[in-house]
Amino acid sequence: MEFLSQYGLFLLKTLTVVIAFLVIFAGFFSMSRKPRPKLEVTSLNEHYEHLHSSMSKEILGKKLPKKKKDKKQPTLYVIDFHGDLKASQVEQLREEITAILCIAKPEDEVLVRLDSPGGVVNSYGLAASQLQRIRDKNIPLTISIDKIAASGGYLMACVANHIIAAPFAIIGSIGVVAQMPNFHRWLKNHNIDVELLTAGEYKRTLTIFGENTEKGRKKFQEDLEKIHTAFRNYVANNREELDIDKIATGEHWLAKDAFDLKLVDKLSTSDDYLIQKMSEYKAFKLAIPPKASLANKLLKPVIRFMHPWG
């Protein structure tokens, strides 16, 4: 019995080492490969027709006749953009737009369902530039806002030919903000010095640990004002009907008020807009799944090993 117990323990240790080796090897192997983004295309017409048919069968007790497909119908391409502080989804956005521009024609349309509170200037600037590619090809671009498009989110939205928003969506915030803590006095009270060496008068204006000066604050404020000017000019150039001095104050509004200020063109949910369009267009949703995290890459081979059928 003692021999069997020791042998079983030996096998368990061996299996543990083998699995650990497989995880490390598979992880490095998966990271060394650079797979192309996988584009998922879903027919929204078929999805809606299936929903309509199911409800008709269950509630009304009758089947709906199948609609004949019209190959001559223009195409509506639908993209979802959920923005975070860094506009992380911009990499997927650029791939999705590149895919659309491969085949889209001027009679087609692109609908971007946008949801973003804004964030880093350069990231959202790139996202707006990606949308500009659609406009440059003379393909109609519609932005739909169901929840929020503020700051960098509105920087993206203003590129569109047409902006629609749900009545209680948050719109605007055409302003720039920056903040940081400063620990200089706390460090000084504890006799801690911080050395900051720079080359160039304005390489650092405000710092977290050093003693900030009025000159540094002034320069930092000037930089913010430059960014704000570029922001308001971009919005004004894309939406000439706006009173830019009135709306570029950093304020935000509910869409029903933003409509009166001409920040949006129509009050509607994305759902109503899509249903209306599907009577005239073939609608397809395009999506590129986000890249898997390192932990998921490492664990995926083990999950497959443990559950080869799943």
mmCIF file of C-alpha atoms in Angstrom:
data_model
loop_
_atom_site.group_PDB
_atom_site.id
_atom_site.type_symbol
_atom_site.label_atom_id
_atom_site.label_comp_id
_atom_site.label_asym_id
_atom_site.label_seq_id
_atom_site.Cartn_x
_atom_site.Cartn_y
_atom_site.Cartn_z
ATOM 1 C CA MET A 1 0.000 0.000 0.000
ATOM 2 C CA GLU A 2 2.882 2.354 0.821
ATOM 3 C CA PHE A 3 4.397 1.610 -2.592
ATOM 4 C CA LEU A 4 1.110 2.368 -4.367
ATOM 5 C CA SER A 5 0.708 5.590 -2.379
ATOM 6 C CA GLN A 6 4.226 6.773 -3.289
ATOM 7 C CA TYR A 7 3.749 5.729 -6.927
ATOM 8 C CA GLY A 8 0.453 7.628 -7.126
ATOM 9 C CA LEU A 9 2.123 10.720 -5.641
ATOM 10 C CA PHE A 10 4.937 10.392 -8.197
ATOM 11 C CA LEU A 11 2.421 10.216 -11.065
ATOM 12 C CA LEU A 12 0.565 13.256 -9.718
ATOM 13 C CA LYS A 13 3.789 15.286 -9.534
ATOM 14 C CA THR A 14 4.770 14.173 -13.027
ATOM 15 C CA LEU A 15 1.364 15.135 -14.428
ATOM 16 C CA THR A 16 1.604 18.551 -12.740
ATOM 17 C CA VAL A 17 5.037 19.193 -14.304
ATOM 18 C CA VAL A 18 3.832 18.074 -17.740
ATOM 19 C CA ILE A 19 0.750 20.329 -17.590
ATOM 20 C CA ALA A 20 2.855 23.288 -16.428
ATOM 21 C CA PHE A 21 5.282 22.694 -19.303
ATOM 22 C CA LEU A 22 2.411 22.495 -21.804
ATOM 23 C CA VAL A 23 0.942 25.750 -20.497
ATOM 24 C CA ILE A 24 4.269 27.599 -20.822
ATOM 25 C CA PHE A 25 5.050 26.126 -24.244
ATOM 26 C CA ALA A 26 1.563 26.761 -25.618
ATOM 27 C CA GLY A 27 1.587 30.292 -24.197
ATOM 28 C CA PHE A 28 4.850 31.213 -25.899
ATOM 29 C CA PHE A 29 3.728 29.527 -29.111
ATOM 30 C CA SER A 30 0.415 31.405 -29.181
ATOM 31 C CA MET A 31 2.144 34.716 -28.430
ATOM 32 C CA SER A 32 4.688 34.149 -31.207
ATOM 33 C CA ARG A 33 1.907 33.842 -33.767
ATOM 34 C CA LYS A 34 0.118 36.950 -34.943
ATOM 35 C CA PRO A 35 -3.283 35.803 -36.187
ATOM 36 C CA ARG A 36 -5.238 38.111 -38.427
ATOM 37 C CA PRO A 37 -8.258 39.778 -36.844
ATOM 38 C CA LYS A 38 -11.352 37.644 -37.290
ATOM 39 C CA LEU A 39 -14.211 39.656 -38.747
ATOM 40 C CA GLU A 40 -17.699 38.572 -37.692
ATOM 41 C CA VAL A 41 -20.543 39.535 -40.052
ATOM 42 C CA THR A 42 -24.173 39.154 -38.933
ATOM 43 C CA SER A 43 -27.259 39.765 -41.064
ATOM 44 C CA LEU A 44 -29.524 42.039 -39.033
ATOM 45 C CA ASN A 45 -32.373 41.587 -41.508
ATOM 46 C CA GLU A 46 -32.411 37.848 -40.879
ATOM 47 C CA HIS A 47 -32.222 38.391 -37.122
ATOM 48 C CA TYR A 48 -35.167 40.804 -37.179
ATOM 49 C CA GLU A 49 -37.227 38.610 -39.527
ATOM 50 C CA HIS A 50 -36.642 35.597 -37.268
ATOM 51 C CA LEU A 51 -37.754 37.629 -34.233
ATOM 52 C CA HIS A 52 -40.820 38.910 -36.090
ATOM 53 C CA SER A 53 -41.716 35.419 -37.303
ATOM 54 C CA SER A 54 -41.318 33.861 -33.840
ATOM 55 C CA MET A 55 -43.553 36.445 -32.201
ATOM 56 C CA SER A 56 -46.163 36.099 -34.946
ATOM 57 C CA LYS A 57 -46.204 32.325 -34.565
ATOM 58 C CA GLU A 58 -46.355 32.295 -30.746
ATOM 59 C CA ILE A 59 -48.700 35.247 -30.146
ATOM 60 C CA LEU A 60 -50.809 35.456 -33.297
ATOM 61 C CA GLY A 61 -50.691 31.762 -34.178
ATOM 62 C CA LYS A 62 -49.637 32.245 -37.783
ATOM 63 C CA LYS A 63 -46.464 32.129 -39.803
ATOM 64 C CA LEU A 64 -45.253 35.082 -41.797
ATOM 65 C CA PRO A 65 -44.470 34.543 -45.480
ATOM 66 C CA LYS A 66 -40.779 34.672 -46.291
ATOM 67 C CA LYS A 67 -39.655 37.885 -47.916
ATOM 68 C CA LYS A 68 -37.929 37.713 -51.250
ATOM 69 C CA LYS A 69 -34.377 39.021 -51.129
ATOM 70 C CA ASP A 70 -33.681 42.017 -53.323
ATOM 71 C CA LYS A 71 -30.060 41.897 -54.450
ATOM 72 C CA LYS A 72 -30.271 45.462 -55.707
ATOM 73 C CA GLN A 73 -30.869 46.915 -52.241
ATOM 74 C CA PRO A 74 -28.067 49.108 -50.871
ATOM 75 C CA THR A 75 -26.169 47.931 -47.800
ATOM 76 C CA LEU A 76 -26.204 49.358 -44.282
ATOM 77 C CA TYR A 77 -23.028 48.512 -42.365
ATOM 78 C CA VAL A 78 -23.429 48.643 -38.580
ATOM 79 C CA ILE A 79 -20.511 49.058 -36.142
ATOM 80 C CA ASP A 80 -20.577 49.313 -32.355
ATOM 81 C CA PHE A 81 -18.009 51.497 -30.567
ATOM 82 C CA HIS A 82 -17.836 51.357 -26.771
ATOM 83 C CA GLY A 83 -15.275 53.927 -25.699
ATOM 84 C CA ASP A 84 -13.193 53.835 -22.536
ATOM 85 C CA LEU A 85 -10.635 56.347 -21.237
ATOM 86 C CA LYS A 86 -8.001 55.236 -23.757
ATOM 87 C CA ALA A 87 -10.412 54.554 -26.643
ATOM 88 C CA SER A 88 -9.021 51.011 -26.630
ATOM 89 C CA GLN A 89 -11.474 49.832 -29.290
ATOM 90 C CA VAL A 90 -9.911 52.097 -31.927
ATOM 91 C CA GLU A 91 -7.793 49.173 -33.215
ATOM 92 C CA GLN A 92 -10.925 47.146 -33.934
ATOM 93 C CA LEU A 93 -12.610 50.230 -35.385
ATOM 94 C CA ARG A 94 -9.850 50.801 -37.927
ATOM 95 C CA GLU A 95 -10.016 47.160 -39.086
ATOM 96 C CA GLU A 96 -13.808 47.232 -39.347
ATOM 97 C CA ILE A 97 -13.741 50.447 -41.367
ATOM 98 C CA THR A 98 -11.013 49.083 -43.640
ATOM 99 C CA ALA A 99 -13.185 46.017 -44.290
ATOM 100 C CA ILE A 100 -16.201 48.197 -45.128
ATOM 101 C CA LEU A 101 -14.250 50.465 -47.465
ATOM 102 C CA CYS A 102 -13.127 47.418 -49.470
ATOM 103 C CA ILE A 103 -16.611 46.994 -50.948
ATOM 104 C CA ALA A 104 -18.876 49.877 -49.854
ATOM 105 C CA LYS A 105 -20.427 52.134 -52.478
ATOM 106 C CA PRO A 106 -21.732 55.730 -52.252
ATOM 107 C CA GLU A 107 -25.332 54.479 -52.212
ATOM 108 C CA ASP A 108 -24.591 52.411 -49.074
ATOM 109 C CA GLU A 109 -24.498 53.758 -45.511
ATOM 110 C CA VAL A 110 -22.470 53.200 -42.347
ATOM 111 C CA LEU A 111 -24.145 53.344 -38.947
ATOM 112 C CA VAL A 112 -21.908 53.615 -35.875
ATOM 113 C CA ARG A 113 -23.659 52.983 -32.557
ATOM 114 C CA LEU A 114 -21.481 55.117 -30.320
ATOM 115 C CA ASP A 115 -21.242 54.961 -26.536
ATOM 116 C CA SER A 116 -18.402 56.952 -24.976
ATOM 117 C CA PRO A 117 -17.775 59.470 -22.179
ATOM 118 C CA GLY A 118 -14.505 60.522 -23.840
ATOM 119 C CA GLY A 119 -10.927 60.246 -22.672
ATOM 120 C CA VAL A 120 -7.377 60.695 -23.958
ATOM 121 C CA VAL A 121 -7.099 63.354 -26.681
ATOM 122 C CA ASN A 122 -4.812 61.585 -29.162
ATOM 123 C CA SER A 123 -6.676 58.267 -28.943
ATOM 124 C CA TYR A 124 -10.055 59.850 -29.640
ATOM 125 C CA GLY A 125 -8.487 62.022 -32.320
ATOM 126 C CA LEU A 126 -7.399 58.827 -34.078
ATOM 127 C CA ALA A 127 -10.888 57.343 -33.677
ATOM 128 C CA ALA A 128 -12.414 60.456 -35.263
ATOM 129 C CA SER A 129 -9.870 60.244 -38.104
ATOM 130 C CA GLN A 130 -10.919 56.649 -38.755
ATOM 131 C CA LEU A 131 -14.528 57.814 -39.164
ATOM 132 C CA GLN A 132 -13.324 60.589 -41.456
ATOM 133 C CA ARG A 133 -12.095 57.879 -43.851
ATOM 134 C CA ILE A 134 -15.748 56.971 -44.467
ATOM 135 C CA ARG A 135 -16.679 60.575 -45.239
ATOM 136 C CA ASP A 136 -13.673 60.931 -47.551
ATOM 137 C CA LYS A 137 -15.057 58.058 -49.655
ATOM 138 C CA ASN A 138 -18.413 59.895 -49.962
ATOM 139 C CA ILE A 139 -20.227 57.134 -48.086
ATOM 140 C CA PRO A 140 -23.017 58.446 -45.817
ATOM 141 C CA LEU A 141 -22.128 58.120 -42.133
ATOM 142 C CA THR A 142 -24.707 58.122 -39.346
ATOM 143 C CA ILE A 143 -23.837 58.169 -35.641
ATOM 144 C CA SER A 144 -26.398 56.833 -33.174
ATOM 145 C CA ILE A 145 -26.092 57.700 -29.469
ATOM 146 C CA ASP A 146 -28.272 55.765 -27.058
ATOM 147 C CA LYS A 147 -26.465 56.609 -23.795
ATOM 148 C CA ILE A 148 -23.568 59.048 -24.039
ATOM 149 C CA ALA A 149 -21.241 60.801 -26.479
ATOM 150 C CA ALA A 150 -19.319 63.373 -24.474
ATOM 151 C CA SER A 151 -15.949 65.055 -24.934
ATOM 152 C CA GLY A 152 -13.921 62.684 -27.163
ATOM 153 C CA GLY A 153 -17.149 60.791 -27.854
ATOM 154 C CA TYR A 154 -18.668 63.906 -29.411
ATOM 155 C CA LEU A 155 -15.380 64.570 -31.238
ATOM 156 C CA MET A 156 -16.123 61.296 -33.041
ATOM 157 C CA ALA A 157 -19.843 61.958 -33.457
ATOM 158 C CA CYS A 158 -19.448 65.347 -35.127
ATOM 159 C CA VAL A 159 -17.752 63.692 -38.130
ATOM 160 C CA ALA A 160 -21.070 62.140 -39.202
ATOM 161 C CA ASN A 161 -23.440 63.396 -41.881
ATOM 162 C CA HIS A 162 -26.274 62.734 -39.474
ATOM 163 C CA ILE A 163 -26.404 62.349 -35.655
ATOM 164 C CA ILE A 164 -29.356 60.713 -33.911
ATOM 165 C CA ALA A 165 -29.709 60.307 -30.153
ATOM 166 C CA ALA A 166 -32.111 58.847 -27.608
ATOM 167 C CA PRO A 167 -33.866 61.683 -25.724
ATOM 168 C CA PHE A 168 -32.019 61.130 -22.431
ATOM 169 C CA ALA A 169 -28.561 60.467 -23.869
ATOM 170 C CA ILE A 170 -25.747 62.725 -22.621
ATOM 171 C CA ILE A 171 -24.285 64.952 -25.341
ATOM 172 C CA GLY A 172 -21.537 67.587 -25.481
ATOM 173 C CA SER A 173 -18.786 68.320 -22.950
ATOM 174 C CA ILE A 174 -16.712 70.132 -25.562
ATOM 175 C CA GLY A 175 -13.904 71.015 -23.205
ATOM 176 C CA VAL A 176 -10.561 69.754 -21.901
ATOM 177 C CA VAL A 177 -9.663 68.772 -18.343
ATOM 178 C CA ALA A 178 -6.457 67.655 -16.601
ATOM 179 C CA GLN A 179 -5.688 67.039 -12.965
ATOM 180 C CA MET A 180 -2.940 65.516 -10.858
ATOM 181 C CA PRO A 181 -2.052 65.252 -7.166
ATOM 182 C CA ASN A 182 1.081 66.936 -5.824
ATOM 183 C CA PHE A 183 3.000 65.413 -2.897
ATOM 184 C CA HIS A 184 5.719 68.051 -2.616
ATOM 185 C CA ARG A 185 4.678 69.452 0.785
ATOM 186 C CA TRP A 186 4.244 65.974 2.263
ATOM 187 C CA LEU A 187 7.677 64.922 1.017
ATOM 188 C CA LYS A 188 9.212 68.137 2.326
ATOM 189 C CA ASN A 189 7.705 67.548 5.794
ATOM 190 C CA HIS A 190 9.317 64.099 5.798
ATOM 191 C CA ASN A 191 12.710 65.407 4.609
ATOM 192 C CA ILE A 192 12.464 63.602 1.266
ATOM 193 C CA ASP A 193 14.010 65.241 -1.787
ATOM 194 C CA VAL A 194 13.005 64.526 -5.374
ATOM 195 C CA GLU A 195 15.464 65.322 -8.165
ATOM 196 C CA LEU A 196 13.953 66.014 -11.603
ATOM 197 C CA LEU A 197 16.408 66.655 -14.423
ATOM 198 C CA THR A 198 15.178 67.949 -17.775
ATOM 199 C CA ALA A 199 16.619 69.345 -20.999
ATOM 200 C CA GLY A 200 14.302 71.939 -22.492
ATOM 201 C CA GLU A 201 12.539 74.699 -20.600
ATOM 202 C CA TYR A 202 9.085 73.142 -20.827
ATOM 203 C CA LYS A 203 9.932 69.443 -20.843
ATOM 204 C CA ARG A 204 8.006 69.288 -17.549
ATOM 205 C CA THR A 205 5.554 71.987 -16.512
ATOM 206 C CA LEU A 206 3.627 70.389 -13.614
ATOM 207 C CA THR A 207 4.907 67.370 -11.678
ATOM 208 C CA ILE A 208 3.549 65.020 -9.038
ATOM 209 C CA PHE A 209 6.495 65.174 -6.624
ATOM 210 C CA GLY A 210 8.322 68.418 -7.383
ATOM 211 C CA GLU A 211 7.444 71.978 -6.401
ATOM 212 C CA ASN A 212 5.247 73.468 -9.114
ATOM 213 C CA THR A 213 5.733 77.066 -10.182
ATOM 214 C CA GLU A 214 3.351 79.733 -11.491
ATOM 215 C CA LYS A 215 5.291 79.718 -14.755
ATOM 216 C CA GLY A 216 4.741 75.963 -15.092
ATOM 217 C CA ARG A 217 1.043 76.304 -14.297
ATOM 218 C CA LYS A 218 0.667 79.052 -16.870
ATOM 219 C CA LYS A 219 2.343 76.958 -19.586
ATOM 220 C CA PHE A 220 0.225 73.932 -18.712
ATOM 221 C CA GLN A 221 -2.939 76.053 -18.956
ATOM 222 C CA GLU A 222 -1.798 77.410 -22.332
ATOM 223 C CA ASP A 223 -1.387 73.842 -23.601
ATOM 224 C CA LEU A 224 -4.911 72.975 -22.450
ATOM 225 C CA GLU A 225 -6.283 76.047 -24.210
ATOM 226 C CA LYS A 226 -4.558 75.016 -27.463
ATOM 227 C CA ILE A 227 -6.132 71.570 -27.300
ATOM 228 C CA HIS A 228 -9.534 73.098 -26.558
ATOM 229 C CA THR A 229 -9.208 75.470 -29.517
ATOM 230 C CA ALA A 230 -8.357 72.559 -31.821
ATOM 231 C CA PHE A 231 -11.340 70.623 -30.403
ATOM 232 C CA ARG A 232 -13.864 73.436 -30.899
ATOM 233 C CA ASN A 233 -12.540 74.224 -34.386
ATOM 234 C CA TYR A 234 -12.899 70.570 -35.387
ATOM 235 C CA VAL A 235 -16.506 70.505 -34.186
ATOM 236 C CA ALA A 236 -17.278 73.860 -35.844
ATOM 237 C CA ASN A 237 -15.845 72.723 -39.193
ATOM 238 C CA ASN A 238 -17.918 69.535 -39.156
ATOM 239 C CA ARG A 239 -21.153 71.128 -37.921
ATOM 240 C CA GLU A 240 -21.261 74.631 -39.358
ATOM 241 C CA GLU A 241 -24.809 75.292 -38.118
ATOM 242 C CA LEU A 242 -23.657 75.277 -34.478
ATOM 243 C CA ASP A 243 -23.168 78.372 -32.325
ATOM 244 C CA ILE A 244 -19.723 77.167 -31.275
ATOM 245 C CA ASP A 245 -19.205 79.865 -28.629
ATOM 246 C CA LYS A 246 -22.411 78.789 -26.935
ATOM 247 C CA ILE A 247 -21.752 75.049 -26.842
ATOM 248 C CA ALA A 248 -17.936 74.821 -26.479
ATOM 249 C CA THR A 249 -18.041 75.612 -22.760
ATOM 250 C CA GLY A 250 -17.434 72.105 -21.430
ATOM 251 C CA GLU A 251 -21.130 71.717 -20.571
ATOM 252 C CA HIS A 252 -23.153 68.629 -21.413
ATOM 253 C CA TRP A 253 -26.872 68.322 -22.159
ATOM 254 C CA LEU A 254 -29.596 65.737 -22.455
ATOM 255 C CA ALA A 255 -30.195 64.940 -26.112
ATOM 256 C CA LYS A 256 -33.623 66.574 -26.086
ATOM 257 C CA ASP A 257 -31.886 69.855 -25.204
ATOM 258 C CA ALA A 258 -28.895 69.146 -27.432
ATOM 259 C CA PHE A 259 -31.359 68.859 -30.323
ATOM 260 C CA ASP A 260 -32.415 72.482 -29.790
ATOM 261 C CA LEU A 261 -28.726 73.472 -29.782
ATOM 262 C CA LYS A 262 -28.243 71.542 -33.061
ATOM 263 C CA LEU A 263 -25.700 69.167 -31.541
ATOM 264 C CA VAL A 264 -27.883 66.296 -32.806
ATOM 265 C CA ASP A 265 -30.158 66.089 -35.847
ATOM 266 C CA LYS A 266 -32.910 63.739 -34.675
ATOM 267 C CA LEU A 267 -34.233 62.204 -31.460
ATOM 268 C CA SER A 268 -34.465 58.450 -31.910
ATOM 269 C CA THR A 269 -33.070 55.221 -30.522
ATOM 270 C CA SER A 270 -30.726 53.153 -32.664
ATOM 271 C CA ASP A 271 -33.326 50.359 -32.634
ATOM 272 C CA ASP A 272 -36.028 52.463 -34.280
ATOM 273 C CA TYR A 273 -33.567 53.796 -36.826
ATOM 274 C CA LEU A 274 -32.398 50.286 -37.738
ATOM 275 C CA ILE A 275 -35.912 48.882 -38.090
ATOM 276 C CA GLN A 276 -36.825 51.760 -40.374
ATOM 277 C CA LYS A 277 -33.703 51.280 -42.499
ATOM 278 C CA MET A 278 -34.089 47.517 -42.861
ATOM 279 C CA SER A 279 -37.116 48.002 -45.095
ATOM 280 C CA GLU A 280 -34.826 49.674 -47.643
ATOM 281 C CA TYR A 281 -31.354 48.280 -46.896
ATOM 282 C CA LYS A 282 -29.570 44.993 -46.379
ATOM 283 C CA ALA A 283 -28.178 45.532 -42.888
ATOM 284 C CA PHE A 284 -25.064 43.770 -41.602
ATOM 285 C CA LYS A 285 -23.362 44.135 -38.247
ATOM 286 C CA LEU A 286 -19.554 43.966 -38.386
ATOM 287 C CA ALA A 287 -17.436 43.179 -35.346
ATOM 288 C CA ILE A 288 -13.872 42.155 -34.584
ATOM 289 C CA PRO A 289 -13.609 40.483 -31.154
ATOM 290 C CA PRO A 290 -11.057 42.074 -28.794
ATOM 291 C CA LYS A 291 -7.683 40.397 -28.404
ATOM 292 C CA ALA A 292 -7.491 37.780 -25.667
ATOM 293 C CA SER A 293 -5.527 38.681 -22.550
ATOM 294 C CA LEU A 294 -2.210 36.984 -21.759
ATOM 295 C CA ALA A 295 -3.874 34.940 -18.999
ATOM 296 C CA ASN A 296 -6.524 33.658 -21.415
ATOM 297 C CA LYS A 297 -3.867 32.788 -23.992
ATOM 298 C CA LEU A 298 -1.924 30.805 -21.418
ATOM 299 C CA LEU A 299 -4.949 28.989 -20.014
ATOM 300 C CA LYS A 300 -6.699 28.247 -23.323
ATOM 301 C CA PRO A 301 -4.526 25.169 -24.192
ATOM 302 C CA VAL A 302 -5.133 23.751 -20.714
ATOM 303 C CA ILE A 303 -8.897 24.257 -21.014
ATOM 304 C CA ARG A 304 -8.830 22.502 -24.386
ATOM 305 C CA PHE A 305 -6.744 19.671 -22.880
ATOM 306 C CA MET A 306 -9.124 19.251 -19.937
ATOM 307 C CA HIS A 307 -12.270 19.651 -22.111
ATOM 308 C CA PRO A 308 -11.396 18.551 -25.665
ATOM 309 C CA TRP A 309 -15.055 18.458 -26.634
ATOM 310 C CA GLY A 310 -15.780 22.083 -25.630
#
